[in-house]
Structure formats: C-alpha cells, structure tokens
PDB file of N, CA and C in Angstrom:
ATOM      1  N   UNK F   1      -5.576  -5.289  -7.969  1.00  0.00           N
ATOM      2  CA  UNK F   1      -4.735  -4.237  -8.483  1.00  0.00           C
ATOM      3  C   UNK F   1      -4.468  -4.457  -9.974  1.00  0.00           C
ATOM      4  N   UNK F   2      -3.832  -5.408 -10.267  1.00  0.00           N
ATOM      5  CA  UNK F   2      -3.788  -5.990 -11.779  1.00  0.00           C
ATOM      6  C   UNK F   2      -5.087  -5.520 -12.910  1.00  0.00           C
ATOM      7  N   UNK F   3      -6.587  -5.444 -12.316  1.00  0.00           N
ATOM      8  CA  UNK F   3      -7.122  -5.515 -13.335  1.00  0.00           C
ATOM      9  C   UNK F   3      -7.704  -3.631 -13.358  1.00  0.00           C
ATOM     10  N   UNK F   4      -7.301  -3.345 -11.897  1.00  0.00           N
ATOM     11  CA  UNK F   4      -7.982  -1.870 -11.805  1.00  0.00           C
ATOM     12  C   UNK F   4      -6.840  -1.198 -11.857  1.00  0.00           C
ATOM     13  N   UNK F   5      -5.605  -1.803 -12.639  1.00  0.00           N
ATOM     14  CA  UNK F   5      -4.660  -1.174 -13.082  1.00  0.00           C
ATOM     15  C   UNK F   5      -4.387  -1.767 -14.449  1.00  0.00           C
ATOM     16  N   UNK F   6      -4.932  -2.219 -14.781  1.00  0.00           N
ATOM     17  CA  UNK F   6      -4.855  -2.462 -16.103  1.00  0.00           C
ATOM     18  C   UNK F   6      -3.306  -3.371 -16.365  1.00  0.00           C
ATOM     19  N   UNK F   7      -2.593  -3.925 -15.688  1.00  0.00           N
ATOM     20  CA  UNK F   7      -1.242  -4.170 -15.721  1.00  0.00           C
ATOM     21  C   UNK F   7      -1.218  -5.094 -16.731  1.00  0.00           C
ATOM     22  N   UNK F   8       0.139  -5.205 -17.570  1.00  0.00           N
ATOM     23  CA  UNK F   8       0.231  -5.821 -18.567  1.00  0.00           C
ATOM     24  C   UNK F   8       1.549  -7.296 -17.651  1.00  0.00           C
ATOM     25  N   UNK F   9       1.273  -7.966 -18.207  1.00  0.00           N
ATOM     26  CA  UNK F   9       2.168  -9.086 -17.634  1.00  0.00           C
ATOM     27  C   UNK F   9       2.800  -9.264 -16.992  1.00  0.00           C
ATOM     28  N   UNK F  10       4.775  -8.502 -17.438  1.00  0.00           N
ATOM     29  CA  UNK F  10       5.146  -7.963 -17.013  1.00  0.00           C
ATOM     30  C   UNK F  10       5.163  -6.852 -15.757  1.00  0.00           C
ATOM     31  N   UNK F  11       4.323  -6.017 -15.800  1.00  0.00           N
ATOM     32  CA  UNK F  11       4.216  -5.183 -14.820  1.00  0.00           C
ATOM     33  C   UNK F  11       3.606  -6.209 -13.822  1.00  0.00           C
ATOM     34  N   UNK F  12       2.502  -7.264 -14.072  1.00  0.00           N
ATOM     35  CA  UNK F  12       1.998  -7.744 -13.031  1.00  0.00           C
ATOM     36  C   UNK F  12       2.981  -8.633 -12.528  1.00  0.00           C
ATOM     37  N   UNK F  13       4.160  -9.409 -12.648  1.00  0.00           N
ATOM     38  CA  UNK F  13       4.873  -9.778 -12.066  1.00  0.00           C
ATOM     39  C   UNK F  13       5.754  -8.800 -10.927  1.00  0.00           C
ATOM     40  N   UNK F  14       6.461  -7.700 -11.906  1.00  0.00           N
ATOM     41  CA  UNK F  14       7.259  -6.587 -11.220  1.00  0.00           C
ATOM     42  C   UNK F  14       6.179  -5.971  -9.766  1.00  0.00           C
ATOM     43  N   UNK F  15       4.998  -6.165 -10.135  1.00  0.00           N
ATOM     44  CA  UNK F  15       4.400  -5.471  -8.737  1.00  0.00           C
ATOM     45  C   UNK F  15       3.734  -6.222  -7.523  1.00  0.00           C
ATOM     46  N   UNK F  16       3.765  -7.584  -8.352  1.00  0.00           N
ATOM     47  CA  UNK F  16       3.394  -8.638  -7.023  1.00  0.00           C
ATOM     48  C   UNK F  16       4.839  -8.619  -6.360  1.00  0.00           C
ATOM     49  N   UNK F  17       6.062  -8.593  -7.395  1.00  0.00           N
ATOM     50  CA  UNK F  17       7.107  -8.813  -6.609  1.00  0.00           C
ATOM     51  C   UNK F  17       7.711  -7.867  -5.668  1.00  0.00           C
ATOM     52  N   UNK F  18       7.359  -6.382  -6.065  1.00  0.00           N
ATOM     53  CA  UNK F  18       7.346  -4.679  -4.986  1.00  0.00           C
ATOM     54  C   UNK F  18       6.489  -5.407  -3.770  1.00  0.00           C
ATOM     55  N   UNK F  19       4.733  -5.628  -3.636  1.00  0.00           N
ATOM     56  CA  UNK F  19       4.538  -5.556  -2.813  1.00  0.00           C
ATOM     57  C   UNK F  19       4.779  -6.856  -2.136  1.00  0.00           C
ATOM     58  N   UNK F  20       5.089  -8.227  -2.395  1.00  0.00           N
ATOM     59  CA  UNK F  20       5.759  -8.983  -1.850  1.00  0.00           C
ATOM     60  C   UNK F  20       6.867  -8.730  -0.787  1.00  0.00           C
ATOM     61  N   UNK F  21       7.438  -7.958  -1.512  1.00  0.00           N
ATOM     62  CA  UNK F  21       8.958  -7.259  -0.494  1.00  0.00           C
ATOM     63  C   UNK F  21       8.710  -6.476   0.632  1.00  0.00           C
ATOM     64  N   UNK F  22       7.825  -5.638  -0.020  1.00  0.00           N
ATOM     65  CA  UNK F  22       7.249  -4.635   0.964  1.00  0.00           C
ATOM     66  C   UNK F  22       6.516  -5.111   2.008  1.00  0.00           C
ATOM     67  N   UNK F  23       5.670  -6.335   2.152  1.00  0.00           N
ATOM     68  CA  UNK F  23       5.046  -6.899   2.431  1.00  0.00           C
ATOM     69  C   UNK F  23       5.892  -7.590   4.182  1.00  0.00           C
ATOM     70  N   UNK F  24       6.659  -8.338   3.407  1.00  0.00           N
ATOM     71  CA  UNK F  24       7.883  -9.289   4.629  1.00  0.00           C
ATOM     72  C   UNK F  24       8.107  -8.073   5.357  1.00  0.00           C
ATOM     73  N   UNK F  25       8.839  -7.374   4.466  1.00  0.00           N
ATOM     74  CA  UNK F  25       9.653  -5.676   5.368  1.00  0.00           C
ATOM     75  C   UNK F  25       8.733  -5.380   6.372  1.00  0.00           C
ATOM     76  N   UNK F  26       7.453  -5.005   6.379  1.00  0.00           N
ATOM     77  CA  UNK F  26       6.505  -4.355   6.902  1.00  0.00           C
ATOM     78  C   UNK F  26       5.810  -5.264   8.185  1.00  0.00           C
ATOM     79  N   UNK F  27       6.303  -6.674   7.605  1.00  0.00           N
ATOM     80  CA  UNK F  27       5.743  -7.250   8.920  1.00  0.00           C
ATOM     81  C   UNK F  27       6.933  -7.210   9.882  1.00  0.00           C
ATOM     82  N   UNK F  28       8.632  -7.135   9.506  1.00  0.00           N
ATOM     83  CA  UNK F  28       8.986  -7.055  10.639  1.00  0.00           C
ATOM     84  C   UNK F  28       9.032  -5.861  11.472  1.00  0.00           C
ATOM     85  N   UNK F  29       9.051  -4.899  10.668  1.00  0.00           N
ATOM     86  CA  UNK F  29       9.151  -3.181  11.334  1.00  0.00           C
ATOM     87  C   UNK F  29       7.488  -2.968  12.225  1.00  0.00           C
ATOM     88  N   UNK F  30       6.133  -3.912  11.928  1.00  0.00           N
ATOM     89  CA  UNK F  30       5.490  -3.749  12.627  1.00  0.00           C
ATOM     90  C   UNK F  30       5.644  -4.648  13.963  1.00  0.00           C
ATOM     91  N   UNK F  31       6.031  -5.757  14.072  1.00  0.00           N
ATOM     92  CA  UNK F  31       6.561  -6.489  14.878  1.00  0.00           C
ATOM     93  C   UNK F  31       7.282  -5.699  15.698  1.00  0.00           C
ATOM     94  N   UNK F  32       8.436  -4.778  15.545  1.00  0.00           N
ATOM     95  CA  UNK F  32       9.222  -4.059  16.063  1.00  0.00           C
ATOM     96  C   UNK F  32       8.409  -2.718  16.716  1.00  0.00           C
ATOM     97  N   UNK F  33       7.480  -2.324  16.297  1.00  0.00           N
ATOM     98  CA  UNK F  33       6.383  -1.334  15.894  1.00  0.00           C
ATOM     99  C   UNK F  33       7.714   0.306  15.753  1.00  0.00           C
ATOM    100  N   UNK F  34       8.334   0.099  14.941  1.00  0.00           N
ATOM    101  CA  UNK F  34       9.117   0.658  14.022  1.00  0.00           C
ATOM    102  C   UNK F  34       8.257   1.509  12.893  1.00  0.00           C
ATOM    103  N   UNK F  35       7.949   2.956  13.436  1.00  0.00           N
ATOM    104  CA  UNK F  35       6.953   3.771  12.863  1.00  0.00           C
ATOM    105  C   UNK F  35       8.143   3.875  11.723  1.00  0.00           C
ATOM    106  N   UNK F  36       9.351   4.604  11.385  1.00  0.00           N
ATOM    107  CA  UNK F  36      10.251   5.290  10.862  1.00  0.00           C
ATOM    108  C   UNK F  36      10.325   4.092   9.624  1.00  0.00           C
ATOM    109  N   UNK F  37      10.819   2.827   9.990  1.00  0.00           N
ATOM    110  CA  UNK F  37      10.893   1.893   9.020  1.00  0.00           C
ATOM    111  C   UNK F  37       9.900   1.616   7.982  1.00  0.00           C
ATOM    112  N   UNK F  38       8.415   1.618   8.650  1.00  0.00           N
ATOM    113  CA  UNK F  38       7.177   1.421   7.911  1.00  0.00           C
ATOM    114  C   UNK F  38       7.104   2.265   6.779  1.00  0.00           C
ATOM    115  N   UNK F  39       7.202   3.537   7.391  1.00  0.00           N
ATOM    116  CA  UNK F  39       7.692   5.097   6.403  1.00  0.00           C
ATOM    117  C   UNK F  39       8.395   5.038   5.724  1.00  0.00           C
ATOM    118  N   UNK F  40       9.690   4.309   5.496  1.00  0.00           N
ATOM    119  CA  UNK F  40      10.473   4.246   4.474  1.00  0.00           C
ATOM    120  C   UNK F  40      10.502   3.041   3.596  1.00  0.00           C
ATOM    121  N   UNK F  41       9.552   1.801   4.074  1.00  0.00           N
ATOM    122  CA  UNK F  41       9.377   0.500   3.571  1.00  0.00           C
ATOM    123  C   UNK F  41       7.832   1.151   2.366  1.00  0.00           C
ATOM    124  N   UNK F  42       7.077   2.210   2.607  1.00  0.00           N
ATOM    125  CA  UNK F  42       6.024   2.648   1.864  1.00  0.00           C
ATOM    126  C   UNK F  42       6.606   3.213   1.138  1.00  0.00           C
ATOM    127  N   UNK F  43       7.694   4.251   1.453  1.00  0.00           N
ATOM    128  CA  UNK F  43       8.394   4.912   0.238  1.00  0.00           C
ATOM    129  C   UNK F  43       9.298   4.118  -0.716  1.00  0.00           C
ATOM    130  N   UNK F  44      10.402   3.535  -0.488  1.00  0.00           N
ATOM    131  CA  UNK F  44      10.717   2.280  -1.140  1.00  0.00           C
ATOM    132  C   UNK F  44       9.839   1.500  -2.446  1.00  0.00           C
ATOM    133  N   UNK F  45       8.674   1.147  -1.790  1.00  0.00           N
ATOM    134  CA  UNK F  45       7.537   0.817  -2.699  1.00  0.00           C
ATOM    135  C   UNK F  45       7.332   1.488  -3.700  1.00  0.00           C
ATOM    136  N   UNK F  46       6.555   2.809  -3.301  1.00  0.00           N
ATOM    137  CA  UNK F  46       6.545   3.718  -4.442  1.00  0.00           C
ATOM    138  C   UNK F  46       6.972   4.478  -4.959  1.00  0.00           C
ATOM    139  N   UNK F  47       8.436   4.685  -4.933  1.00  0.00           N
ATOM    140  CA  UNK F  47       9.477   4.826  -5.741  1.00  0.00           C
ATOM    141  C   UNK F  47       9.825   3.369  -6.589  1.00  0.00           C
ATOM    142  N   UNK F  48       9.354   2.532  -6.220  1.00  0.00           N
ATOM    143  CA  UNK F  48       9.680   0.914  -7.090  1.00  0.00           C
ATOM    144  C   UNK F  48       8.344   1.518  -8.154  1.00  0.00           C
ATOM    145  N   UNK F  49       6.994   1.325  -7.773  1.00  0.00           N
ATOM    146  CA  UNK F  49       6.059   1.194  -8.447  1.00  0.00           C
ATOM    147  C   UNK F  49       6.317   2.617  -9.609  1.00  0.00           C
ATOM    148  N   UNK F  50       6.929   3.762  -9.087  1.00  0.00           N
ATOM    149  CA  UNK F  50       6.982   4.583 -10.381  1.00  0.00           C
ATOM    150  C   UNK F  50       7.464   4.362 -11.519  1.00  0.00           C
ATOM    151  N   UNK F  51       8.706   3.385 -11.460  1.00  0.00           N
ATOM    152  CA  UNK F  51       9.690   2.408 -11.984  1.00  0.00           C
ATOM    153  C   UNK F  51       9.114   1.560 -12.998  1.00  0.00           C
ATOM    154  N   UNK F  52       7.430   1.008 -12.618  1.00  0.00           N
ATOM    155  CA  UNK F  52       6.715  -0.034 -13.535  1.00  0.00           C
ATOM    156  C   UNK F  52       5.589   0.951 -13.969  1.00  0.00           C
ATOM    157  N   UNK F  53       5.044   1.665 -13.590  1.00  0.00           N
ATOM    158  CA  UNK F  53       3.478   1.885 -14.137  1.00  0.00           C
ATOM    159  C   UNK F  53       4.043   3.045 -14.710  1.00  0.00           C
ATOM    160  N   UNK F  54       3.103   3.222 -16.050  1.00  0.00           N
ATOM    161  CA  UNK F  54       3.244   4.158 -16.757  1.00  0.00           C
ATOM    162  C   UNK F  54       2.475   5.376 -15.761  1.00  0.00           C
ATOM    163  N   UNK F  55       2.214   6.539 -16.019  1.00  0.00           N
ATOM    164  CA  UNK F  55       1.332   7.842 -15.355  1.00  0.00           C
ATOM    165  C   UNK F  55       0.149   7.881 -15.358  1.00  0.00           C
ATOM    166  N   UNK F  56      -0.820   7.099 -16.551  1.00  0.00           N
ATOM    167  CA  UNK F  56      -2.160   6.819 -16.466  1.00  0.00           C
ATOM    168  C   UNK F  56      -1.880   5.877 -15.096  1.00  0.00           C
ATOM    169  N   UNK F  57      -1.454   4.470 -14.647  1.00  0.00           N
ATOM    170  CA  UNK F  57      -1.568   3.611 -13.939  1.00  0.00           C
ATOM    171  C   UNK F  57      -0.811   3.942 -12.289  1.00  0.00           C
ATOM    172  N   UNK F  58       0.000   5.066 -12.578  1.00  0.00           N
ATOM    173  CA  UNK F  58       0.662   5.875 -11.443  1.00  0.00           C
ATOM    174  C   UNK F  58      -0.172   6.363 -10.502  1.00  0.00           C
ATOM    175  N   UNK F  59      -1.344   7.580 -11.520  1.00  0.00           N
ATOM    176  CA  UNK F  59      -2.449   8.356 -10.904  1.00  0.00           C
ATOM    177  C   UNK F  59      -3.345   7.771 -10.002  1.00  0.00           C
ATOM    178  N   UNK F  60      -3.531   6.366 -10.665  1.00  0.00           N
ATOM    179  CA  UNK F  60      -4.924   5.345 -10.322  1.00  0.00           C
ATOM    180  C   UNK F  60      -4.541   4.523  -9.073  1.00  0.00           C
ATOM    181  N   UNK F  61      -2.704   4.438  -8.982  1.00  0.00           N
ATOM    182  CA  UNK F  61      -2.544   3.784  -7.945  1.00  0.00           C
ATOM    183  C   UNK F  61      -2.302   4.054  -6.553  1.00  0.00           C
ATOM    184  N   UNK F  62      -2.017   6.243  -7.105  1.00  0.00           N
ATOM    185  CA  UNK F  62      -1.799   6.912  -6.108  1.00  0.00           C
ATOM    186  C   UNK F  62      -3.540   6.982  -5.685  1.00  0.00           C
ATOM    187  N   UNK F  63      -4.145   6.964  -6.557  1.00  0.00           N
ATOM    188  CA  UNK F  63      -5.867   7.345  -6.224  1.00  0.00           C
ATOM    189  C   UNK F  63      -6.274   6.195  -5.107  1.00  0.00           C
ATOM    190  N   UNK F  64      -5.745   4.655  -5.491  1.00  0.00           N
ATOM    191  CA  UNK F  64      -6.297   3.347  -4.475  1.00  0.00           C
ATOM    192  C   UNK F  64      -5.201   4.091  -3.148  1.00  0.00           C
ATOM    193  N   UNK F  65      -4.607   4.223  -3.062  1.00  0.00           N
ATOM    194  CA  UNK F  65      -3.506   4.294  -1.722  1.00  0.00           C
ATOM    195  C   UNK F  65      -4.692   5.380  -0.929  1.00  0.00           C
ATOM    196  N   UNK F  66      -4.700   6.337  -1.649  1.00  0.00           N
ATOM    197  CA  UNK F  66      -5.809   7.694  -1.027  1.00  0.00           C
ATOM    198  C   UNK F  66      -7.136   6.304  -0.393  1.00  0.00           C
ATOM    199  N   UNK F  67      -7.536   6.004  -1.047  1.00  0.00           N
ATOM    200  CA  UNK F  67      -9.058   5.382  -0.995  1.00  0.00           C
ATOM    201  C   UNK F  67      -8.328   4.562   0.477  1.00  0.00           C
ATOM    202  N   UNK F  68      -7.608   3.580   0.292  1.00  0.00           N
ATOM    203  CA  UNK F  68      -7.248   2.792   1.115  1.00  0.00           C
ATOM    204  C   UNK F  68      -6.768   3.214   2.983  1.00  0.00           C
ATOM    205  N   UNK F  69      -6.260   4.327   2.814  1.00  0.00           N
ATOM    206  CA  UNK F  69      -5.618   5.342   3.689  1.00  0.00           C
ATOM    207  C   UNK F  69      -7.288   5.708   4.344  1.00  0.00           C
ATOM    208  N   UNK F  70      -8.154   6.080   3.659  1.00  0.00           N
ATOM    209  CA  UNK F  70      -9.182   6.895   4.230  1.00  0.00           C
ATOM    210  C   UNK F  70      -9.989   5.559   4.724  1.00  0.00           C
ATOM    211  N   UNK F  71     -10.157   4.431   4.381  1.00  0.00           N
ATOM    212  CA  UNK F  71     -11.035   3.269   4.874  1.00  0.00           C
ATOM    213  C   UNK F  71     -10.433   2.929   6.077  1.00  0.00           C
ATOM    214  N   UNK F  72      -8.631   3.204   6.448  1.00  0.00           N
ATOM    215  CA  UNK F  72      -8.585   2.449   7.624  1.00  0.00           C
ATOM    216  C   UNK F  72      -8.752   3.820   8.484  1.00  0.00           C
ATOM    217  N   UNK F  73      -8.782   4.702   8.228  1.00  0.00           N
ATOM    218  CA  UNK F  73      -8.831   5.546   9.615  1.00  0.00           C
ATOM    219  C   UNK F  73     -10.750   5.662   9.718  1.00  0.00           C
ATOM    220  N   UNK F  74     -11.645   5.670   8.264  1.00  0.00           N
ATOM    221  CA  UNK F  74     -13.213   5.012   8.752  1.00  0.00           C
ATOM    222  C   UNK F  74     -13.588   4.380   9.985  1.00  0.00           C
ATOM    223  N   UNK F  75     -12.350   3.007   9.489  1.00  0.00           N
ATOM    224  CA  UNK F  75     -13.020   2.188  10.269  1.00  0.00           C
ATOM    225  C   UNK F  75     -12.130   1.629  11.557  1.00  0.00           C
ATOM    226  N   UNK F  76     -10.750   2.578  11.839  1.00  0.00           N
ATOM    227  CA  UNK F  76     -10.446   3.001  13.055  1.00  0.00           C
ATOM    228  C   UNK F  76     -11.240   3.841  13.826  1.00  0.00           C
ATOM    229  N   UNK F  77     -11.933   4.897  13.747  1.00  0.00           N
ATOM    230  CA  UNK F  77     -12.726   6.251  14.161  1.00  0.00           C
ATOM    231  C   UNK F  77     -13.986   4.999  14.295  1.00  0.00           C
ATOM    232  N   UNK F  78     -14.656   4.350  13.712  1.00  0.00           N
ATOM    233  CA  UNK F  78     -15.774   3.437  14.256  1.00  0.00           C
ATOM    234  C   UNK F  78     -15.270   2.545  15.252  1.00  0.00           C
ATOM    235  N   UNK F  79     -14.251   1.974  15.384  1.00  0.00           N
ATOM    236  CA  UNK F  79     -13.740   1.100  16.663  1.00  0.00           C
ATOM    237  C   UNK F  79     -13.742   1.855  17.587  1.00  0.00           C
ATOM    238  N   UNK F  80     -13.214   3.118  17.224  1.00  0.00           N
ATOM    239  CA  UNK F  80     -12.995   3.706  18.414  1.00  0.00           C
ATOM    240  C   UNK F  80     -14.552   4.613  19.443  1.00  0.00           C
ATOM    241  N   UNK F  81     -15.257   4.821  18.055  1.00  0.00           N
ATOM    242  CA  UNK F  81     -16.685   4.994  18.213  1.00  0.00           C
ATOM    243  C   UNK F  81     -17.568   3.884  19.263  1.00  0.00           C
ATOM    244  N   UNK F  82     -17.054   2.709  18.726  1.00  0.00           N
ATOM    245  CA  UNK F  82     -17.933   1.467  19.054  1.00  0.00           C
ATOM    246  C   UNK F  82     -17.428   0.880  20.642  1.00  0.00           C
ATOM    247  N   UNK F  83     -16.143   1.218  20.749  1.00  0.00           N
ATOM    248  CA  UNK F  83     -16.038   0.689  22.127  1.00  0.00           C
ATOM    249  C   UNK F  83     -15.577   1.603  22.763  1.00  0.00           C
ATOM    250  N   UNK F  84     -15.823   2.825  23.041  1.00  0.00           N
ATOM    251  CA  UNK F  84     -16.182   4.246  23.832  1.00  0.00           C
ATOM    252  C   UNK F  84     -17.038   3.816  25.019  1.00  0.00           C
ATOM    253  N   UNK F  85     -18.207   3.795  24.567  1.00  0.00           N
ATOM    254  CA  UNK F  85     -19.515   3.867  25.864  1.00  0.00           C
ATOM    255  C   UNK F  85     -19.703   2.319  25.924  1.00  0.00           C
ATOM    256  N   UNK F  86     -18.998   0.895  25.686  1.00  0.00           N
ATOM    257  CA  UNK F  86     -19.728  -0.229  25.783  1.00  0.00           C
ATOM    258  C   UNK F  86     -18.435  -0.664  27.120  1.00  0.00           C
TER     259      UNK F  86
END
C-alpha cells in the first residue's frame, strides 16, 4: 500500500496504525461472525483513511478496495465452482 500509494512517512505510519486497529477489531467481530460490526469496523477505517490521504491517494485506495472486493468473490465463485461436482 505504501508504495502504490505513494505515502509519505507520516501517512505511512497513520495507516499501518488505521489498519492495525481495524485489523484486531475485525478479528473479533469475525470470531463473533458479527456481519453489522465488520460493516462499521470498514467504515471507521475509511473515514480514518480520508483523514490521511490526500484525493489523488483517496481515489487509488478506493480503486485497491474495488480490485480487492472483486478477487475475493473470484475466488469464492471458484471454490464454490471447484467443490460443486467433486
């Protein structure tokens, strides 16, 4: 993220330390499997991250979340592909 966000020092501290947080949060609300919490532990986040990245680095990070979002349901829809008929 740091370098395909171009983050300057600063910011790279402030956003290891967002998704750090977000990070703990998210493992207990999945533990719980606490859909509602997860939802507001993502929003949390990026309302933090608007806070550090300028709008060039905003766009790019809303662009990885898109990219990231579409790889796990890929390669959910192939699991689910793959152990169908086996």
């Amino acid at each position: 993220m740091e370098k395909e966000l171009n983050l300057t020092a600063d910011q790279k501290k402030s956003v290891y330390d967002i998704n750090l947080d977000a990070a703990q949060k998210m493992t207990d609300a999945m533990q719980n499997k606490d859909r509602g919490a997860m939802k507001n532990i993502k929003e949390e986040r990026d309302a933090a991250m608007e806070k550090v990245l300028d709008a060039g680095q905003l766009q790019k990070y809303r662009q990885m979340e898109i990219a990231m979002m579409q790889k796990r349901m890929a390669n959910r829809q192939n699991r689910m592909n793959n152990s169908g008929g086996e």
